[in-house]
GROMACS .gro file of C-alpha atoms in nm:
model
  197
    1UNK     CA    1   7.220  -8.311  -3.752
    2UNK     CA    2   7.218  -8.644  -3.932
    3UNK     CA    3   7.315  -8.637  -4.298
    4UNK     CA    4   7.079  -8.824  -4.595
    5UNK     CA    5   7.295  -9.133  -4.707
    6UNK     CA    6   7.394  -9.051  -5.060
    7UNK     CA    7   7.451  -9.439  -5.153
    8UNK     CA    8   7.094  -9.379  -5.380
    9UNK     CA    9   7.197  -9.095  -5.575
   10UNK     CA   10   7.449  -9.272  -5.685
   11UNK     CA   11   7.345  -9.616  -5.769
   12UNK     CA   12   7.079  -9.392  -5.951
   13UNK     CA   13   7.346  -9.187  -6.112
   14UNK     CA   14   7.549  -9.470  -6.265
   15UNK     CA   15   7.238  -9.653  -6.384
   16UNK     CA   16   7.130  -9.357  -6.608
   17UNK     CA   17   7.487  -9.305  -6.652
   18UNK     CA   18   7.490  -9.692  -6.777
   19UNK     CA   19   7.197  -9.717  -6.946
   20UNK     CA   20   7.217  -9.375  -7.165
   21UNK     CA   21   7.531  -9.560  -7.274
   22UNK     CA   22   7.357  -9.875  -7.372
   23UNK     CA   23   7.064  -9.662  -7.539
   24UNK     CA   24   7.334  -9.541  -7.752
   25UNK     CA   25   7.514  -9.856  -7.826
   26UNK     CA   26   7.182 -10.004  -7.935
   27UNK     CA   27   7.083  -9.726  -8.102
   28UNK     CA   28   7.425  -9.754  -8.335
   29UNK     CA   29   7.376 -10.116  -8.349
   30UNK     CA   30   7.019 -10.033  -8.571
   31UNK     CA   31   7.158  -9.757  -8.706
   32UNK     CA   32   7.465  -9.949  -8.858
   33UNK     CA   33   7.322 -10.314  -8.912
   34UNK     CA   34   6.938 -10.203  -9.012
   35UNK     CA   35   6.843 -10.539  -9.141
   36UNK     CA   36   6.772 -10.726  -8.758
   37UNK     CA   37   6.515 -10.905  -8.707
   38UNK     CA   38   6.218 -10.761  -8.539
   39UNK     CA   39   6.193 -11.024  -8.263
   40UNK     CA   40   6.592 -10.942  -8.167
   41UNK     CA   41   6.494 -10.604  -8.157
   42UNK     CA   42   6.214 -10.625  -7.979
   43UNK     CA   43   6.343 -10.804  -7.732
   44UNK     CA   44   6.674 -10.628  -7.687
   45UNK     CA   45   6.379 -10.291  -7.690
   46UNK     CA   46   6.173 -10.477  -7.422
   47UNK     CA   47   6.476 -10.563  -7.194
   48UNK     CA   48   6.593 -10.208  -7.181
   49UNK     CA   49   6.311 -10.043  -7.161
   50UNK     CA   50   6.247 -10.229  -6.794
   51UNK     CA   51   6.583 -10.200  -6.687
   52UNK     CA   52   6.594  -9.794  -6.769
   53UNK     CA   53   6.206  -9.786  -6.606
   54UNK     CA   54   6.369  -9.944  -6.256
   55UNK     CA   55   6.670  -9.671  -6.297
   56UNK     CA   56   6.436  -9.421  -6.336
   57UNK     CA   57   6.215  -9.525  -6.022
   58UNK     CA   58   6.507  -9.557  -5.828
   59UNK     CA   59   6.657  -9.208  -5.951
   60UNK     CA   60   6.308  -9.056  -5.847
   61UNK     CA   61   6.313  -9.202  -5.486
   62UNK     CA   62   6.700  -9.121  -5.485
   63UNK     CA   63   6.630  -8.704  -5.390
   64UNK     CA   64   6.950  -8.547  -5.573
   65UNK     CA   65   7.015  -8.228  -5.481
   66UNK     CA   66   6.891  -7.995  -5.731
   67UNK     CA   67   6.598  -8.274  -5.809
   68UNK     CA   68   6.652  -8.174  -6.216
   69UNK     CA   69   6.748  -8.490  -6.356
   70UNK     CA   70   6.451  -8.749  -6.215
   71UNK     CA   71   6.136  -8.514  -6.116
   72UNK     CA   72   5.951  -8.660  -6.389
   73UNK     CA   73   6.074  -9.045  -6.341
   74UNK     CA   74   5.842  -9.164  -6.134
   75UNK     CA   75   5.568  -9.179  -6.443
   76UNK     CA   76   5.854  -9.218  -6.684
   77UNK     CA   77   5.957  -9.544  -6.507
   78UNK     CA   78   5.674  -9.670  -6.468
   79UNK     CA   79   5.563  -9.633  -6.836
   80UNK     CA   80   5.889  -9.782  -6.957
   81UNK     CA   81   5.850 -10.063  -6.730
   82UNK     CA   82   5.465 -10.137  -6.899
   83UNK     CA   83   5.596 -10.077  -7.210
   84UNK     CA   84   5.892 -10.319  -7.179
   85UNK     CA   85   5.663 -10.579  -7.086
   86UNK     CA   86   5.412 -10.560  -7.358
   87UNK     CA   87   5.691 -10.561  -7.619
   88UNK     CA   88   5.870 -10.870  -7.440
   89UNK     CA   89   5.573 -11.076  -7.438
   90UNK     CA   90   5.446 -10.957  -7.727
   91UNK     CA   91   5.821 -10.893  -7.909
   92UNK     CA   92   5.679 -11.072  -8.274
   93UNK     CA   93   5.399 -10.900  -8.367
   94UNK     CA   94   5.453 -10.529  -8.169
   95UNK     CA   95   5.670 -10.369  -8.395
   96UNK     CA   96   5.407 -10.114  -8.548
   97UNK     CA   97   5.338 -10.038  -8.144
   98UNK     CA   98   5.691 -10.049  -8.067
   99UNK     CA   99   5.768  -9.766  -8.316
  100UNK     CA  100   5.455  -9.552  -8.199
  101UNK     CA  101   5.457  -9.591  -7.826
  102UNK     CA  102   5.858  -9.548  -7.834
  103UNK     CA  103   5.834  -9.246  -8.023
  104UNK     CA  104   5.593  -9.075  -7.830
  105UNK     CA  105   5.750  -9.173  -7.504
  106UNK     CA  106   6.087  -9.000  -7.657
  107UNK     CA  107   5.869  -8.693  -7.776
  108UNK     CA  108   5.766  -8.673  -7.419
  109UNK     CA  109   6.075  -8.708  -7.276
  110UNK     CA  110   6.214  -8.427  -7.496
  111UNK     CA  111   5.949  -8.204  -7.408
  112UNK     CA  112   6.028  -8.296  -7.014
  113UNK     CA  113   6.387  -8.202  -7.083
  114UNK     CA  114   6.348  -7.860  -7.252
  115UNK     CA  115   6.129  -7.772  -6.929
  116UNK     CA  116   6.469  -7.899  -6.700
  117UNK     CA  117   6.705  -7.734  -6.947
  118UNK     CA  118   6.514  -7.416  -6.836
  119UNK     CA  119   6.524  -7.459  -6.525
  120UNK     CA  120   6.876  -7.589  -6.513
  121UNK     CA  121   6.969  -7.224  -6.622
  122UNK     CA  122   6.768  -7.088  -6.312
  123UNK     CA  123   7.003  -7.272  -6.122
  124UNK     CA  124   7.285  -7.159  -6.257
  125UNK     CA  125   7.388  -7.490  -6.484
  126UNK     CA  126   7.592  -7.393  -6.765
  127UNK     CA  127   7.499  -7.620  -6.967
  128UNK     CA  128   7.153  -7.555  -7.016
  129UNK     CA  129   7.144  -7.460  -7.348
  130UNK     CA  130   7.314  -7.768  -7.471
  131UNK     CA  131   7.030  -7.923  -7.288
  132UNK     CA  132   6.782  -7.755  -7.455
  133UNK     CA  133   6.958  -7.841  -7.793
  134UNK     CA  134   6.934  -8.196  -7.732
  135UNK     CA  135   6.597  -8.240  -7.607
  136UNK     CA  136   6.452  -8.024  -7.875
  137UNK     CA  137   6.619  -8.287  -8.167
  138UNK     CA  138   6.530  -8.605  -7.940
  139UNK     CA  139   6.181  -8.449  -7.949
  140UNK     CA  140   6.190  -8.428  -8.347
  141UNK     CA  141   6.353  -8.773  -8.349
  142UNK     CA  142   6.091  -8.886  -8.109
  143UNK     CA  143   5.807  -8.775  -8.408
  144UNK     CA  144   5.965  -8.900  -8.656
  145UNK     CA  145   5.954  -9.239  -8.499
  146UNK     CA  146   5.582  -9.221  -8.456
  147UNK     CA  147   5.505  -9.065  -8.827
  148UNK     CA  148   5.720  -9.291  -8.998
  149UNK     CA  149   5.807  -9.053  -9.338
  150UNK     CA  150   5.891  -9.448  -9.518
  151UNK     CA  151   5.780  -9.745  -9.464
  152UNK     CA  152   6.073  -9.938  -9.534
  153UNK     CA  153   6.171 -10.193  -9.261
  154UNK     CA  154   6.568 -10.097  -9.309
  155UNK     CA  155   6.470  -9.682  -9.276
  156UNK     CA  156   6.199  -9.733  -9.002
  157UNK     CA  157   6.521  -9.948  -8.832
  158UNK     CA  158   6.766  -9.650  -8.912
  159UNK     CA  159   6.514  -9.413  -8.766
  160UNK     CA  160   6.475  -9.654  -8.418
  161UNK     CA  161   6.835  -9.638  -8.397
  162UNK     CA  162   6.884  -9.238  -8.460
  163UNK     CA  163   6.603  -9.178  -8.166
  164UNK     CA  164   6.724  -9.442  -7.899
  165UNK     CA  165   7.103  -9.264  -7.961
  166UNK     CA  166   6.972  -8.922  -7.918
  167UNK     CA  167   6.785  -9.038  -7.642
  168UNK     CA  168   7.077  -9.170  -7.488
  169UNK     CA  169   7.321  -8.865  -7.506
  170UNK     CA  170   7.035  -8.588  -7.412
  171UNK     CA  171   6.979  -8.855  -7.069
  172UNK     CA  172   7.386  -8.868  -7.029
  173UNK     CA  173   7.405  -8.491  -7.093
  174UNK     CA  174   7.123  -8.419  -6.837
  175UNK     CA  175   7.266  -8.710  -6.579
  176UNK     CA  176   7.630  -8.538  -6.573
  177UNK     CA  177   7.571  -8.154  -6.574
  178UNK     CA  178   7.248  -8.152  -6.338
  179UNK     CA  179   7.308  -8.452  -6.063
  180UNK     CA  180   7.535  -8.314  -5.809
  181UNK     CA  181   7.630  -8.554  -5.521
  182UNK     CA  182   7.688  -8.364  -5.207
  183UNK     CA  183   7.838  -8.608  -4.943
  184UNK     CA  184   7.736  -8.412  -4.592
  185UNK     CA  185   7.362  -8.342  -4.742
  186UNK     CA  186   7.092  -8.240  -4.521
  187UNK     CA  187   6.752  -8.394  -4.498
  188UNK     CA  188   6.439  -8.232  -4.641
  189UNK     CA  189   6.318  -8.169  -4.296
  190UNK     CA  190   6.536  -8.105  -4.035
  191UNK     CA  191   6.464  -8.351  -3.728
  192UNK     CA  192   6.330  -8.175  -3.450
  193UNK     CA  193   6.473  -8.289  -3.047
  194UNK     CA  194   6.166  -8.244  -2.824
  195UNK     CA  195   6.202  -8.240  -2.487
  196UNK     CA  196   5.903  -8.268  -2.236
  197UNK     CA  197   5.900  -8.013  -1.944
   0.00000   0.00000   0.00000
């Protein structure tokens, strides 16, 4: 029987591998220099937000093995990808959107997670509950984004930063302990030889 070419799974794998890093990077970068402008932020938001939409598309289509990781990406990368465009063509005057739409997409991420934390332990992950952990404070970081407790550019900034790293190491913790790579994998449905009598 012919095997599925893993070659997707992982260019998939080392995108979200990639860009949970770069979530986190940026996230530090606001965290640690809070006084950016909004249009550099917007833009580096915008330009991410695409990139990690296309990763998660392709991470969909890619059919891992235990189909943990990306069963949600489809909607999730095509989301980011709308988002990232409205904040790159709109990148000066978004930033009350950015804040809102970004937090609620991290909420909903979280939420997404605990569900695959859950049934990560099903399958026998070990990690699960350090999955669960993380998407239940990227959820909370996720509402704190949209409520904004100040309104204080430099804190709202701070706050950015604090989601788009926890974001980053819940989708690097998920990527690494529930995408397995099997090299001889089967298809979905095994090809049937007919033969006519």
């Amino acid at each position: 029987m012919k095997t599925r070419s893993v070659t997707p799974m992982k260019l998939a794998k080392a995108g979200y591998i990639i860009m949970s890093a770069v979530f986190c990077a940026v996230g530090l970068l606001f965290i640690l220099l809070p006084e950016l402008s909004t249009v550099i932020i917007g833009r580096a938001l915008g330009t991410a937000m695409l990139i990690f939409g296309g990763i998660k598309l392709a991470g969909y289509f890619s059919k891992d093995l235990f189909r943990l990781a990306f069963q949600y990406d489809l909607e999730f990368g095509i989301l980011l990808i709308a988002l990232g465009l409205i904040v790159l063509i709109r990148s000066t005057d978004v930033m009350n959107f950015i804040f809102i739409a970004l937090g609620i997409s991290i909420f909903a991420d979280g939420l997404f997670k605990v569900r695959i934390a859950l049934e990560a332990k099903a399958f026998g992950i070990t990690e699960w509950l350090l999955i669960l952990i993380l998407a239940i404070l990227t959820g909370f970081a996720g509402l704190l984004l949209v409520f904004r407790p100040a309104e204080s550019a430099k804190i709202l900034t701070r706050l950015l930063g604090i989601s788009l790293l926890a974001e980053g190491i819940l989708n690097l913790c998920v990527t690494l302990s529930t995408v397995k790579i099997v090299r001889h994998q089967q298809p979905d449905v095994p090809e049937a030889n007919y033969y006519e009598l």
